[in-house]
Amino acid sequence: MKLAFFADVHSNLEALDACLAHARSRGVEQFVFLGDLVGYNADPEAVLSLAMDLVRREAAVAVQGNHDAAVAGAGHERMNAAAAQAIDWTRKRLPVPMIEFLAGLPLSIRQGQMLFVHASAASPGRWIYVTDTLRAAHSMEAAQATHIFCGHVHDPVLYYMGADHRPQPFIPVYGIPIPVGRHRHWLAMVGSCGQPRDGDPAARYVEMDTSRALMTFYRVPYDHLTAARKVREAGLPEEFARRLETGS
């Protein structure tokens, strides 16, 4: 079975459309949203409509991210002023059923030996950024799963842990399948679909082929200039438009 993982879509319809089309061309059978469907960018209603339809019609699954929780009413006290502005802007535009959808998303989903979560599996609701091997170890030990998929950190990286219980980071090469057998434990930070930050504006997602135990990181070009223009036209902070233009 092939699964596609999308994290940190952040109301970027153009990026999500491009990644979905690429994943469908690859024969993906299930879509997984790893949190932060909303925030930052200008198409929250369209993104949520698409995600909700995939959940309803195609057995896609989704977990809650911190921006989703904030829009649903959890507050944004820990966010910077620009991010908080986007949260308030988004909340005013969403109908009640979409707010309720975000509020009802689980913090994690377990599917066989895979765990889907937005941030650290050690404490999903604290929104801990897994940015080093120590935090990766905490997440992997708490998950009780062989394969963990998460977002929150917008840069893609893959951690693996062997018998010594010491996670090692691995920077994947886009488009090259990586063998990810169950003799090790794996933690995939899949990168951001809707707001990349590593210097390339292309959208990111990850494919997992469970039948062959292969994981592939993808970088998908999309119309990022249109997405940036929409941010400006919506009156959202200029820094979000520039990030889409530069990928940083």
Coordinates of C-alpha atoms in Angstrom, one line a residue:
M1 CA 0.0 0.0 0.0
K2 CA 1.2 3.5 -0.8
L3 CA 0.5 6.4 1.5
A4 CA 1.3 10.1 1.0
F5 CA 2.0 12.3 3.9
F6 CA 1.3 16.1 3.8
A7 CA 2.3 18.3 6.7
D8 CA 2.0 22.0 7.3
V9 CA -0.2 22.8 4.3
H10 CA -1.0 26.1 5.9
S11 CA -3.9 27.2 3.7
N12 CA -1.8 26.9 0.5
L13 CA -4.2 25.5 -2.1
E14 CA -1.7 25.6 -5.0
A15 CA 0.9 23.6 -3.1
L16 CA -1.7 21.0 -1.9
D17 CA -3.2 20.6 -5.4
A18 CA 0.3 20.0 -6.9
C19 CA 1.3 17.4 -4.3
L20 CA -2.1 15.6 -4.6
A21 CA -1.7 15.4 -8.3
H22 CA 1.9 14.1 -8.0
A23 CA 0.9 11.5 -5.4
R24 CA -2.1 10.3 -7.5
S25 CA 0.3 9.9 -10.5
R26 CA 2.4 7.7 -8.3
G27 CA -0.5 5.4 -7.4
V28 CA -0.9 6.5 -3.8
E29 CA -3.9 4.9 -2.1
Q30 CA -4.2 6.8 1.1
F31 CA -3.6 10.5 2.1
V32 CA -2.5 11.5 5.5
F33 CA -2.5 15.1 6.8
L34 CA 0.0 15.6 9.6
G35 CA -1.4 18.8 11.0
D36 CA -1.5 22.6 10.3
L37 CA -3.9 22.6 7.5
V38 CA -4.5 26.3 8.2
G39 CA -2.5 29.4 9.1
Y40 CA -0.1 31.8 7.3
N41 CA -1.6 31.7 3.8
A42 CA -4.8 32.8 2.0
D43 CA -6.9 29.7 1.1
P44 CA -8.1 28.1 4.4
E45 CA -11.6 27.4 3.2
A46 CA -10.5 25.8 -0.1
V47 CA -7.8 23.7 1.6
L48 CA -10.2 22.5 4.4
S49 CA -13.0 21.8 1.9
L50 CA -10.5 19.6 -0.1
A51 CA -9.1 17.9 3.0
M52 CA -12.6 17.2 4.5
D53 CA -13.8 15.8 1.2
L54 CA -10.8 13.4 1.1
V55 CA -11.5 12.3 4.6
R56 CA -15.1 11.7 3.8
R57 CA -14.8 10.1 0.4
E58 CA -11.4 8.5 0.2
A59 CA -10.5 7.4 3.7
A60 CA -7.9 10.1 4.2
V61 CA -6.9 10.7 7.8
A62 CA -5.8 13.9 9.6
V63 CA -4.3 14.9 12.9
Q64 CA -4.4 18.3 14.6
G65 CA -1.6 20.8 14.5
N66 CA -1.0 23.8 16.7
H67 CA -2.3 26.2 14.1
D68 CA -5.4 24.1 13.7
A69 CA -5.9 24.1 17.4
A70 CA -5.4 27.8 17.6
V71 CA -8.0 28.5 14.9
A72 CA -10.4 26.1 16.7
G73 CA -10.2 28.2 19.9
A74 CA -7.1 27.0 21.8
G75 CA -5.5 30.4 21.7
H76 CA -2.3 31.7 20.1
E77 CA -0.4 33.2 23.1
R78 CA 2.7 31.2 22.2
M79 CA 2.8 32.4 18.6
N80 CA 4.5 35.5 17.2
A81 CA 2.4 38.5 16.2
A82 CA 2.3 37.7 12.5
A83 CA 1.3 34.1 13.0
A84 CA -1.4 35.2 15.5
Q85 CA -2.7 37.7 13.0
A86 CA -3.1 35.0 10.4
I87 CA -4.9 32.8 13.0
D88 CA -7.5 35.6 13.7
W89 CA -7.9 36.3 10.0
T90 CA -8.5 32.6 9.3
R91 CA -11.0 32.1 12.1
K92 CA -13.2 34.9 10.9
R93 CA -13.5 33.3 7.5
L94 CA -14.3 29.7 8.3
P95 CA -17.8 28.5 8.7
V96 CA -18.8 26.6 11.9
P97 CA -18.5 23.1 10.4
M98 CA -14.9 23.7 9.4
I99 CA -14.0 25.1 12.9
E100 CA -15.6 22.0 14.4
F101 CA -13.6 19.7 12.0
L102 CA -10.4 21.3 13.2
A103 CA -11.4 21.1 16.8
G104 CA -12.3 17.4 16.5
L105 CA -9.0 16.3 14.9
P106 CA -7.1 13.8 17.1
L107 CA -3.5 14.6 18.2
S108 CA -2.3 11.3 16.9
I109 CA -3.4 8.3 14.9
R110 CA -2.0 4.8 15.0
Q111 CA -2.2 2.6 11.9
G112 CA -0.5 -0.8 12.4
Q113 CA 3.1 -0.1 13.3
M114 CA 2.9 3.5 12.0
L115 CA 2.1 6.6 14.1
F116 CA 0.9 9.9 12.7
V117 CA 1.4 13.0 14.8
H118 CA 2.1 16.7 14.2
A119 CA 4.9 17.3 16.7
S120 CA 6.6 15.1 19.2
A121 CA 4.9 11.8 20.1
A122 CA 6.3 12.2 23.6
S123 CA 3.7 14.9 24.3
P124 CA 1.7 15.7 21.2
G125 CA -0.4 18.6 22.7
R126 CA 2.7 20.5 23.9
W127 CA 3.8 21.1 20.2
I128 CA 7.5 20.2 20.9
Y129 CA 9.8 20.8 17.9
V130 CA 11.9 17.7 17.2
T131 CA 15.1 19.5 16.2
D132 CA 17.8 17.3 17.5
T133 CA 18.7 13.7 18.3
L134 CA 17.6 14.0 22.0
R135 CA 14.1 15.1 21.1
A136 CA 14.0 12.5 18.3
A137 CA 14.8 9.8 20.9
H138 CA 12.1 11.0 23.2
S139 CA 9.5 10.9 20.4
M140 CA 10.6 7.5 19.1
E141 CA 10.6 5.9 22.6
A142 CA 7.2 7.3 23.4
A143 CA 5.6 6.3 20.1
Q144 CA 5.9 2.5 20.4
A145 CA 5.8 2.3 16.6
T146 CA 8.4 1.3 14.0
H147 CA 7.6 4.2 11.7
I148 CA 6.6 7.7 12.9
F149 CA 5.5 10.5 10.6
C150 CA 5.3 14.1 11.7
G151 CA 5.5 17.7 10.7
H152 CA 5.8 20.9 12.7
V153 CA 9.5 21.3 11.8
H154 CA 9.2 22.5 8.2
D155 CA 12.5 21.1 7.0
P156 CA 12.6 17.4 6.0
V157 CA 14.9 14.9 7.8
L158 CA 14.8 11.2 8.6
Y159 CA 15.9 9.7 11.9
Y160 CA 16.7 6.0 12.4
M161 CA 17.3 4.1 15.6
G162 CA 19.0 0.7 15.8
A163 CA 19.7 -1.6 18.7
D164 CA 21.8 1.0 20.5
H165 CA 18.7 3.2 20.9
R166 CA 20.6 6.2 19.6
P167 CA 18.8 8.0 16.8
Q168 CA 20.9 9.2 13.8
P169 CA 19.8 11.9 11.4
F170 CA 19.7 11.3 7.7
I171 CA 19.1 14.0 5.1
P172 CA 17.1 12.4 2.3
V173 CA 17.7 12.9 -1.4
Y174 CA 14.5 13.9 -3.1
G175 CA 13.0 11.2 -5.4
I176 CA 15.3 8.4 -4.2
P177 CA 13.5 5.6 -2.3
I178 CA 15.0 4.8 1.1
P179 CA 14.7 1.2 2.5
V180 CA 13.0 1.5 5.9
G181 CA 12.7 -2.0 7.3
R182 CA 11.2 -2.8 10.7
H183 CA 14.6 -4.0 12.1
R184 CA 15.1 -0.3 12.9
H185 CA 12.8 2.5 14.1
W186 CA 12.2 5.5 11.9
L187 CA 11.0 9.1 12.5
A188 CA 10.2 11.0 9.3
M189 CA 9.9 14.8 9.4
V190 CA 8.2 15.1 6.1
G191 CA 8.8 18.8 5.4
S192 CA 6.2 21.4 4.7
C193 CA 3.8 21.2 1.8
G194 CA 2.6 24.8 2.1
Q195 CA 5.5 26.8 3.6
P196 CA 8.9 25.4 2.8
R197 CA 11.8 27.0 4.6
D198 CA 15.0 25.4 3.3
G199 CA 15.7 27.8 0.4
D200 CA 13.6 26.1 -2.3
P201 CA 9.9 27.2 -2.8
A202 CA 8.8 23.8 -4.1
A203 CA 6.2 21.9 -2.0
R204 CA 7.3 18.8 0.0
Y205 CA 5.6 15.5 0.8
V206 CA 6.6 11.9 1.6
E207 CA 5.4 8.6 0.1
M208 CA 5.5 5.4 2.1
D209 CA 5.2 2.1 0.2
T210 CA 4.4 -0.3 3.0
S211 CA 4.5 -3.5 0.9
R212 CA 8.1 -2.8 -0.2
A213 CA 9.2 -0.9 3.0
L214 CA 10.4 2.1 1.0
M215 CA 10.1 5.8 1.9
T216 CA 10.5 8.6 -0.7
F217 CA 10.8 12.3 -0.1
Y218 CA 9.5 14.5 -2.9
R219 CA 9.9 18.1 -3.9
V220 CA 7.0 19.3 -6.1
P221 CA 7.1 22.6 -8.0
Y222 CA 3.9 24.6 -8.0
D223 CA 2.6 28.0 -8.7
H224 CA 4.1 29.6 -5.6
L225 CA 3.9 33.1 -7.1
T226 CA 0.1 32.9 -7.3
A227 CA 0.0 31.7 -3.7
A228 CA 2.2 34.6 -2.7
R229 CA 0.1 37.1 -4.6
K230 CA -3.0 35.8 -2.8
V231 CA -1.3 36.4 0.6
R232 CA -0.7 40.0 -0.3
E233 CA -4.2 40.5 -1.7
A234 CA -5.7 39.1 1.5
G235 CA -3.7 41.7 3.6
L236 CA -1.8 39.0 5.5
P237 CA 1.7 39.8 6.7
E238 CA 4.2 40.4 3.9
E239 CA 6.8 38.0 5.3
F240 CA 4.5 35.1 4.5
A241 CA 4.3 36.1 0.8
R242 CA 8.1 36.5 0.7
R243 CA 8.6 33.0 2.3
L244 CA 6.5 31.5 -0.5
E245 CA 8.5 33.3 -3.1
T246 CA 11.9 32.3 -1.7
G247 CA 11.2 29.1 0.2
S248 CA 13.1 30.5 3.2

